[in-house]
PDB file of C-alpha atoms and ligand atoms in Angstrom:
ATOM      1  CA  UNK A   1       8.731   6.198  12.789  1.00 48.00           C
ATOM      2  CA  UNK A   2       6.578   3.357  13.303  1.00 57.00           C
ATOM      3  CA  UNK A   3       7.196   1.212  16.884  1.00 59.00           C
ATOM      4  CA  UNK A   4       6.340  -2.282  17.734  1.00 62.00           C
ATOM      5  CA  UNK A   5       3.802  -1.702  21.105  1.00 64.00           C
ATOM      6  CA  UNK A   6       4.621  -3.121  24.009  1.00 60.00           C
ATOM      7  CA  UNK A   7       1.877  -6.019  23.818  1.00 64.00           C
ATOM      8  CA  UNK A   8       3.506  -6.950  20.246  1.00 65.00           C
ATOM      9  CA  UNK A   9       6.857  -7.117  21.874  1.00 63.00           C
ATOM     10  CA  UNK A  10       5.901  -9.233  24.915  1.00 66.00           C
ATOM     11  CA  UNK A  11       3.887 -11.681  22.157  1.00 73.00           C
ATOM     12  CA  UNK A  12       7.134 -12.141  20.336  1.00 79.00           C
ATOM     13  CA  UNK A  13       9.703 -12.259  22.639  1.00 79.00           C
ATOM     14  CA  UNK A  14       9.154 -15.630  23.520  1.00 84.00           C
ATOM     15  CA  UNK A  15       9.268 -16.712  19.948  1.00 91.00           C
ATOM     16  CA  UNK A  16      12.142 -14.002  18.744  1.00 92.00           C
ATOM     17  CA  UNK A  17      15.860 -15.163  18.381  1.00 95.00           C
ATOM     18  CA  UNK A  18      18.039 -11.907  17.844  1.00 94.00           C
ATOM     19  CA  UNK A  19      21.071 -14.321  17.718  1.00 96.00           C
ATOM     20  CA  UNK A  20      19.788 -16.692  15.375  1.00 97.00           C
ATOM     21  CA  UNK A  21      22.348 -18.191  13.151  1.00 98.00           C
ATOM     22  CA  UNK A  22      21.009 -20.591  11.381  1.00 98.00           C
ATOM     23  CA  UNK A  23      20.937 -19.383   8.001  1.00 98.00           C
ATOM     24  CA  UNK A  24      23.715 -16.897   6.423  1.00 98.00           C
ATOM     25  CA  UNK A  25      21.333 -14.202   6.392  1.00 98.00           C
ATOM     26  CA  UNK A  26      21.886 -13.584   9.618  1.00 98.00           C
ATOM     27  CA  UNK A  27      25.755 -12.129   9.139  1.00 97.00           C
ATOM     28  CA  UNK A  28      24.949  -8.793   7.209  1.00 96.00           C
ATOM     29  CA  UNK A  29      21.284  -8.069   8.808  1.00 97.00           C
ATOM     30  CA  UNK A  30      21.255  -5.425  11.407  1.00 96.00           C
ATOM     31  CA  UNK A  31      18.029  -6.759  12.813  1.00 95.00           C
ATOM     32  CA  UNK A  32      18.344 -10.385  13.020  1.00 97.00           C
ATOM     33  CA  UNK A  33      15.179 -12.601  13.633  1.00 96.00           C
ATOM     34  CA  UNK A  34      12.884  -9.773  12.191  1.00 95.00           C
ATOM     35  CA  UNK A  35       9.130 -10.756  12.977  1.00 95.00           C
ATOM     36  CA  UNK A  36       5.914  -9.730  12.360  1.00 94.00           C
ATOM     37  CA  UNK A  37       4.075  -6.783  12.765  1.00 92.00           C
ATOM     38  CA  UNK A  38      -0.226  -5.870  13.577  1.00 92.00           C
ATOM     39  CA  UNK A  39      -2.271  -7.726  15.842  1.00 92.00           C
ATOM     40  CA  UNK A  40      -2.431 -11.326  17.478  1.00 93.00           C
ATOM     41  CA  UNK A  41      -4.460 -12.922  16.262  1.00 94.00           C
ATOM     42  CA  UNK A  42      -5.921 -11.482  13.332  1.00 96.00           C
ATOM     43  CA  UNK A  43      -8.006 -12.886  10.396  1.00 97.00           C
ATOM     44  CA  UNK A  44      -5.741 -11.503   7.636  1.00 98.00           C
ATOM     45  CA  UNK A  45      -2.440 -11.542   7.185  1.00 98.00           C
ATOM     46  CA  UNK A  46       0.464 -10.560   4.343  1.00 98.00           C
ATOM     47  CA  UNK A  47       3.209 -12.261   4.213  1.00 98.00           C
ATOM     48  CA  UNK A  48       6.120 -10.990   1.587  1.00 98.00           C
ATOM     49  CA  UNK A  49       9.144 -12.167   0.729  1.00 97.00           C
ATOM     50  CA  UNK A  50      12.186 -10.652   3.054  1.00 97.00           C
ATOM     51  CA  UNK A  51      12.853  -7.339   5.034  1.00 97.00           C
ATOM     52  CA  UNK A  52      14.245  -4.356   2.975  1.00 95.00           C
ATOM     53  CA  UNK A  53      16.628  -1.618   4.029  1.00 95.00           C
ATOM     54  CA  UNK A  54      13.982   0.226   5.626  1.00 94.00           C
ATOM     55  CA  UNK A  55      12.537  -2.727   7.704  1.00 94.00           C
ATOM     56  CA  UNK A  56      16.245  -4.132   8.377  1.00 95.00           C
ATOM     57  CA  UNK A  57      16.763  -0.449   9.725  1.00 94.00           C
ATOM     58  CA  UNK A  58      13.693  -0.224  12.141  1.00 92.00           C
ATOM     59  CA  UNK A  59      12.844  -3.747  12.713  1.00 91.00           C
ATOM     60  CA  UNK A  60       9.325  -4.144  11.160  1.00 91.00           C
ATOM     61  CA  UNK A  61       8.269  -5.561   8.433  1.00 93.00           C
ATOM     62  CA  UNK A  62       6.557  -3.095   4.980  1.00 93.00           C
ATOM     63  CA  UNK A  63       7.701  -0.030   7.000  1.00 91.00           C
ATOM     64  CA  UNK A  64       9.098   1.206   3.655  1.00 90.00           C
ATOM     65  CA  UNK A  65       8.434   2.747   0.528  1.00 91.00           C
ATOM     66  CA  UNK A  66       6.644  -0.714  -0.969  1.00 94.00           C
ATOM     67  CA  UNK A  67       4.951  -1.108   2.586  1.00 95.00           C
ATOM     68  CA  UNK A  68       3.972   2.771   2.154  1.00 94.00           C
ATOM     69  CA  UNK A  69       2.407   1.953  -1.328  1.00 95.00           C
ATOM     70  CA  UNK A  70       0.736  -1.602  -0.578  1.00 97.00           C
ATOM     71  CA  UNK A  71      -1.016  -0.163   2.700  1.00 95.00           C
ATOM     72  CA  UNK A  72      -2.847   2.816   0.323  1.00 95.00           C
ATOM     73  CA  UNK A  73      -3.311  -0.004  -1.822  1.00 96.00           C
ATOM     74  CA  UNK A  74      -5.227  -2.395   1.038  1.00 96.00           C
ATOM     75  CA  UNK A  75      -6.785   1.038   2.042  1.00 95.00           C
ATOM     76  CA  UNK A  76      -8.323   2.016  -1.528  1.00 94.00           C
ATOM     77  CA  UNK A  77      -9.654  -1.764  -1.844  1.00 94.00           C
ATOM     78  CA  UNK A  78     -11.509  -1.165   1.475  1.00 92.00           C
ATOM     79  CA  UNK A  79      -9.281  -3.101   4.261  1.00 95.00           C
ATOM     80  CA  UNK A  80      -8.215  -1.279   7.568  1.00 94.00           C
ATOM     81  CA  UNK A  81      -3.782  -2.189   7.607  1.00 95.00           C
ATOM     82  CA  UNK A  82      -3.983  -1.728  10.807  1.00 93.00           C
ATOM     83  CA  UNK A  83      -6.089  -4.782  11.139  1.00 94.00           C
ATOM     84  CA  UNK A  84      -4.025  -7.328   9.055  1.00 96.00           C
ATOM     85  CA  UNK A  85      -1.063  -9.060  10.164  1.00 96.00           C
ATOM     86  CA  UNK A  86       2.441  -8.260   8.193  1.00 96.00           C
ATOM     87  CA  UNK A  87       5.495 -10.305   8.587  1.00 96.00           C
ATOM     88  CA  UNK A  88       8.051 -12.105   5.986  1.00 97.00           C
ATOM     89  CA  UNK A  89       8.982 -15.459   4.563  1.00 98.00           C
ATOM     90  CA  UNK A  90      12.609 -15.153   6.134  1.00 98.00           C
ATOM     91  CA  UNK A  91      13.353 -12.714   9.298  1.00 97.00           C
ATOM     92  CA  UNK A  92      16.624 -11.774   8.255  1.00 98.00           C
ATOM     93  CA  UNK A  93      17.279  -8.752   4.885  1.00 98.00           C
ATOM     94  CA  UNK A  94      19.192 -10.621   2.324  1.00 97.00           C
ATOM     95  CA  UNK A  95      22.105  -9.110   0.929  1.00 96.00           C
ATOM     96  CA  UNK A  96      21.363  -6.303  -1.647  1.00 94.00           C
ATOM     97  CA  UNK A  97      17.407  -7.418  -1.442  1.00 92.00           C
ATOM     98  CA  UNK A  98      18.277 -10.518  -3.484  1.00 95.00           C
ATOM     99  CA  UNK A  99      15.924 -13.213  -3.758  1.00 92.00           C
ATOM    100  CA  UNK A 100      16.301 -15.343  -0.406  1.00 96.00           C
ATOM    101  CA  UNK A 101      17.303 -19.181  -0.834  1.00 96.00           C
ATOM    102  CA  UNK A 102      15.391 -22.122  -0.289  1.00 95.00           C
ATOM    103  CA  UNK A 103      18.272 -23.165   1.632  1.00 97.00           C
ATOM    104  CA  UNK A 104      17.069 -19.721   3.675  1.00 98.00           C
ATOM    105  CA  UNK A 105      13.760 -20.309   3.141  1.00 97.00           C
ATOM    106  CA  UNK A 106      13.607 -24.139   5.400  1.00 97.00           C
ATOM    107  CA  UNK A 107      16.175 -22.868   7.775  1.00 98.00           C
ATOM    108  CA  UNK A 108      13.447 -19.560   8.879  1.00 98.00           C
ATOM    109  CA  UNK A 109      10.361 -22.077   8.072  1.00 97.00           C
ATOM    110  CA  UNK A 110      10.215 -22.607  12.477  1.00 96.00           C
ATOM    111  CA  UNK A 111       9.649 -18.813  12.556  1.00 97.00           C
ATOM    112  CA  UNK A 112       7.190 -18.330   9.674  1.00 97.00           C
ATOM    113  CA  UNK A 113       5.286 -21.583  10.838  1.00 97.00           C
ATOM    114  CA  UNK A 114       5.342 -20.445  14.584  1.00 96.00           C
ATOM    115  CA  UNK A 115       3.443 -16.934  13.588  1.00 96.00           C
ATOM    116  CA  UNK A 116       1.286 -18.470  11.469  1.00 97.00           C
ATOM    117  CA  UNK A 117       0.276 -20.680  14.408  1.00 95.00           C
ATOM    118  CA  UNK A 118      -0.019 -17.968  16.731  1.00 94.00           C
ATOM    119  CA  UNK A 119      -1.571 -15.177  14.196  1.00 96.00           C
ATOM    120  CA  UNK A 120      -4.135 -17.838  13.256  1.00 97.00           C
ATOM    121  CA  UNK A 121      -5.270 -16.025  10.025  1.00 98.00           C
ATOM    122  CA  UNK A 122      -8.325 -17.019   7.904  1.00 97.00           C
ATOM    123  CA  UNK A 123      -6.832 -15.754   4.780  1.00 98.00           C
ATOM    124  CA  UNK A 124      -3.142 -14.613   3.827  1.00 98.00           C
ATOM    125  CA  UNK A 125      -2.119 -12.253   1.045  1.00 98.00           C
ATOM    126  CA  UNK A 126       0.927 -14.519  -0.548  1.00 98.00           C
ATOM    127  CA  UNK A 127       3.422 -11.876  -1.800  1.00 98.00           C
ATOM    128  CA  UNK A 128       6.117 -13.047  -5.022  1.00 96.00           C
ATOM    129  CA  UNK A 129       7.123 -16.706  -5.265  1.00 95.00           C
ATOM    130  CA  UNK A 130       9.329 -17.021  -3.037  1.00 96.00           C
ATOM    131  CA  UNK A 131       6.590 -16.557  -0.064  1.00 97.00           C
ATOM    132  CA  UNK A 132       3.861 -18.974  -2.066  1.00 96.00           C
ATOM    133  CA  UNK A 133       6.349 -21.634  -2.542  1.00 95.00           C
ATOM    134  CA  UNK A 134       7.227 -21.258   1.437  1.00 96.00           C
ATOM    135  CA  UNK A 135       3.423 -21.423   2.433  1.00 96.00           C
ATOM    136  CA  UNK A 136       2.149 -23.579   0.177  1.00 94.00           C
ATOM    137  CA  UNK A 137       4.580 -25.471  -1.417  1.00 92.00           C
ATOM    138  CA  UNK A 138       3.668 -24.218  -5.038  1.00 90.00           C
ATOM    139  CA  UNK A 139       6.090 -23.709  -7.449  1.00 89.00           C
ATOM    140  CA  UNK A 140       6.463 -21.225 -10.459  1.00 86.00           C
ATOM    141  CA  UNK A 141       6.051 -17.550 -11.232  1.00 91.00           C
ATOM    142  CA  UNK A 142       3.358 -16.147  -8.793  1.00 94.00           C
ATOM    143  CA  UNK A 143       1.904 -13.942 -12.058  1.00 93.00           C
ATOM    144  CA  UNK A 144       0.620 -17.731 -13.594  1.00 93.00           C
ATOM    145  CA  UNK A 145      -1.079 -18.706  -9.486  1.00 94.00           C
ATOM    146  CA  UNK A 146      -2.730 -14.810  -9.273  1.00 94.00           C
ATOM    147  CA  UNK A 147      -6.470 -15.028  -9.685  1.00 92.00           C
ATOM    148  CA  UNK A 148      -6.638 -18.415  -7.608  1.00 93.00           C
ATOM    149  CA  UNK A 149      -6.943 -19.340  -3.558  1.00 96.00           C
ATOM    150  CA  UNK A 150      -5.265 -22.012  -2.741  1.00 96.00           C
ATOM    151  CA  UNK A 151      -6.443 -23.873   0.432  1.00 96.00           C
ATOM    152  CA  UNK A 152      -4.125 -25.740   3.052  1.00 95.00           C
ATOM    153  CA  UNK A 153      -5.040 -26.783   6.706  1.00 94.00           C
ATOM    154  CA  UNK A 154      -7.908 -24.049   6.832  1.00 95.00           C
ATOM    155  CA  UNK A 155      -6.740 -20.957   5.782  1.00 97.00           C
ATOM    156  CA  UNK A 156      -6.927 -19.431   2.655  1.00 97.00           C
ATOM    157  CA  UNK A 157      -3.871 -18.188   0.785  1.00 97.00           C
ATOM    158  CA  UNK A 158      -3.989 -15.813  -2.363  1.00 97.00           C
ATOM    159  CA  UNK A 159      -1.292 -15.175  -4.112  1.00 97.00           C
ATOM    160  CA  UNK A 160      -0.124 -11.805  -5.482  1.00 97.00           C
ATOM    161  CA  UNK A 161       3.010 -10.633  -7.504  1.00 96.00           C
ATOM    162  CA  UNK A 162       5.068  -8.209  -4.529  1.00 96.00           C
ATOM    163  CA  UNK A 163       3.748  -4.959  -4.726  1.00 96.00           C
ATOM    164  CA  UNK A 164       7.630  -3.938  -5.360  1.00 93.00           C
ATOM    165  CA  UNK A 165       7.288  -5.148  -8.768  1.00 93.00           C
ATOM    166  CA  UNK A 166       4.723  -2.791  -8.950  1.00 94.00           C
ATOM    167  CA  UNK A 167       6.310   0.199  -7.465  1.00 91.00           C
ATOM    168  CA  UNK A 168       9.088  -0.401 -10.132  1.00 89.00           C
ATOM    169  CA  UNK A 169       6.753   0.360 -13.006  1.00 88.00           C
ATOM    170  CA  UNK A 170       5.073   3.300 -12.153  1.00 78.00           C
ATOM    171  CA  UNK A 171       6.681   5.260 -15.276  1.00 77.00           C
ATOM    172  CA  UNK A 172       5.977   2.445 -17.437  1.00 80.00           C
ATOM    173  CA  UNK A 173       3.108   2.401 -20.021  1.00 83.00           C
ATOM    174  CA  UNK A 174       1.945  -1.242 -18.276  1.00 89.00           C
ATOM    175  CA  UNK A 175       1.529   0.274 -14.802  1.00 90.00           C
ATOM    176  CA  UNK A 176      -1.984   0.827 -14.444  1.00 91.00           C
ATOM    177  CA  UNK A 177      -2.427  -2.653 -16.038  1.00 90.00           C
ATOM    178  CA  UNK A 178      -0.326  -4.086 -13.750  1.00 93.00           C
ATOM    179  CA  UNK A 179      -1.862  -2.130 -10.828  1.00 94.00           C
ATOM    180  CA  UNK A 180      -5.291  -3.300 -11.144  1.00 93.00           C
ATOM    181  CA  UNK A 181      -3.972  -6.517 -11.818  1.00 93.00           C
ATOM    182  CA  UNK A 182      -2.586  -6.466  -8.511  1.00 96.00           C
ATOM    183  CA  UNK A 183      -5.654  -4.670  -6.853  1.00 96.00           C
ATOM    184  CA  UNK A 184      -8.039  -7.381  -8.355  1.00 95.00           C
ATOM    185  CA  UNK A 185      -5.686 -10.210  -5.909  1.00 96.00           C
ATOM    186  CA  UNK A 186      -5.962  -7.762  -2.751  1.00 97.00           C
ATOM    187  CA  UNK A 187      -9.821  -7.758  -3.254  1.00 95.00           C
ATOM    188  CA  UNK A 188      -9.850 -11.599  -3.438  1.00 95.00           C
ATOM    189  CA  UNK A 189      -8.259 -11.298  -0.280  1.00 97.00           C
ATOM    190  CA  UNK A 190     -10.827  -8.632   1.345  1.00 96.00           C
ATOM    191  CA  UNK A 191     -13.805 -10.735  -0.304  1.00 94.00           C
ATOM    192  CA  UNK A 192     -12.604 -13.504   2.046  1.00 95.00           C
ATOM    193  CA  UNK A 193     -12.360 -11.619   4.863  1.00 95.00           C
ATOM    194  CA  UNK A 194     -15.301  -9.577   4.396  1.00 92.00           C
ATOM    195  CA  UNK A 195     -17.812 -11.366   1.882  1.00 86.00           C
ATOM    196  CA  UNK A 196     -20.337  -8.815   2.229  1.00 70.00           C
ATOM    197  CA  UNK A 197     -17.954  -6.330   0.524  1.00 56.00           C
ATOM    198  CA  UNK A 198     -18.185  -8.158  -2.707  1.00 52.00           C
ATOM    199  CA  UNK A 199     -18.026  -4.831  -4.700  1.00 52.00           C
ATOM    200  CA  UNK A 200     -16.286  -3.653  -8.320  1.00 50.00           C
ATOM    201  CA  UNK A 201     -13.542  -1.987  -8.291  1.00 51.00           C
ATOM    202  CA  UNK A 202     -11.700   0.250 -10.545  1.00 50.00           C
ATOM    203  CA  UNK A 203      -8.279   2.011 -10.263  1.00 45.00           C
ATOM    204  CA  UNK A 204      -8.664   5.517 -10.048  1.00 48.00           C
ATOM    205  CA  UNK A 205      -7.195   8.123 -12.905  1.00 48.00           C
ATOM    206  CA  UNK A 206      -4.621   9.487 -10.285  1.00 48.00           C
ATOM    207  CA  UNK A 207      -3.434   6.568  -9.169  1.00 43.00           C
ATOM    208  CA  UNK A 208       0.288   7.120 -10.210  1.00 41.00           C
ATOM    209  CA  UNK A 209       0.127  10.858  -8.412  1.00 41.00           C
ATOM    210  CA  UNK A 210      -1.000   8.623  -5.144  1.00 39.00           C
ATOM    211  CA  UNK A 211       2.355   6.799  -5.063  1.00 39.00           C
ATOM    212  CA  UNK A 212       4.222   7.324  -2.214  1.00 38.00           C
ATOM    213  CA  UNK A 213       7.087   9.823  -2.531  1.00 38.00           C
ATOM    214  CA  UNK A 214       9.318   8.578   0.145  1.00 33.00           C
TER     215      UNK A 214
HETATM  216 FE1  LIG B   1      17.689 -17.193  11.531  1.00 53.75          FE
HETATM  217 FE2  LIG B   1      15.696 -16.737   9.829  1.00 53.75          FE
HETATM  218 FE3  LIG B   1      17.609 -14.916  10.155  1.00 53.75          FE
HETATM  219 FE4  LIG B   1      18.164 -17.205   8.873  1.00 53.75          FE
HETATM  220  S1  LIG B   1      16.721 -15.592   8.182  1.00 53.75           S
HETATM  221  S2  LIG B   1      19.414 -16.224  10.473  1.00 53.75           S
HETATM  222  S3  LIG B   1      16.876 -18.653  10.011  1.00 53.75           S
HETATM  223  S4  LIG B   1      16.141 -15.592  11.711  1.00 53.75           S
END
């Protein structure tokens, strides 16, 4: 299993409040105050929406299935994970992975604003609408902002639907158009980092027999 190093740890500590009760996420989370995960700083981040089972479990954020999926994703698109920054709109796993509340949402804002001060990312990968609206203050399905940058005090965000909505259809006949849909926002995302990269891209035929079978 994955472990936060003991620089991470001693970066965060500071920030981290394991009895934070300030939103009612909080009560049924087993990791409370969940933060981010990679290096500080870092020019890219991804920020998604809340912490899963998995990441509730161990305490780090995409160290499941969907993280499993979206890192070969980053990797096939050219980008090193273990150079980009991964944390979540709210610390805390909402109830059955339900949507978190913007009620949720404002009361965790002091955490996701303090490790966005600290990470100091050029550009951030904006996961589902619930982490675009946070960031940006945007708004509306995240499928009809995909495609665009949007830029706010100097860093570059770029929305993307969460690559859990992808992970659901990966028997359905739309994957592989959804897939590259969602590959086409992660190379946005590298461009910015990496200009010089500005390659095509093209899903490959075995995509679906890359999926993670965790
Ligand atoms: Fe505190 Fe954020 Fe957890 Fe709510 S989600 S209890 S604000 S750490």
């Amino acid at each position: 299993m994955k472990q936060h190093t003991q620089s991470q740890l001693l970066i965060w500590q500071p920030l981290r409040r394991a009895d934070c009760s300030a939103c009612i996420l909080h009560k049924e989370a087993k990791t409370v105050c969940n933060l981010g995960d990679g290096p500080v700083p870092c020019d890219g981040a991804v920020l998604g929406e809340a912490p899963g089972f998995n990441e509730d479990q161990h305490g780090i954020p995409f160290c499941g299935k969907t993280g499993v999926f979206l890192r070969r994703m980053l990797k096939d698109i050219g980008l090193d994970p273990r150079k980009l920054f991964f944390f979540n709109t709210v610390a805390c796993r909402p109830p059955a992975n339900r949507q978190p509340k913007a009620k949720e949402i404002k009361a965790c804002s002091p955490f996701l604003f303090a490790q966005l001060e600290r990470v100091k990312p050029k550009a951030v990968l904006v996961l589902g609408n619930a982490a675009l609206r946070a960031v940006t203050g945007k708004k509306g399905a995240i499928t009809k902002a995909e495609g665009s940058i949007v830029r706010k005090d100097g860093v570059a965000y770029v929305p993307c639907r969460h690559p859990s909505s992808v992970v659901r259809l990966e028997n359905e006949d739309s994957y592989l158009f959804v897939l590259q849909t969602f590959k086409e926002n992660l190379v946005i995302f590298r461009n910015i980092l990496y200009p010089k990269k500005d390659r095509l891209y093209a899903v490959p035929e075995d995509a679906q027999e890359r999926l993670p079978k965790c």
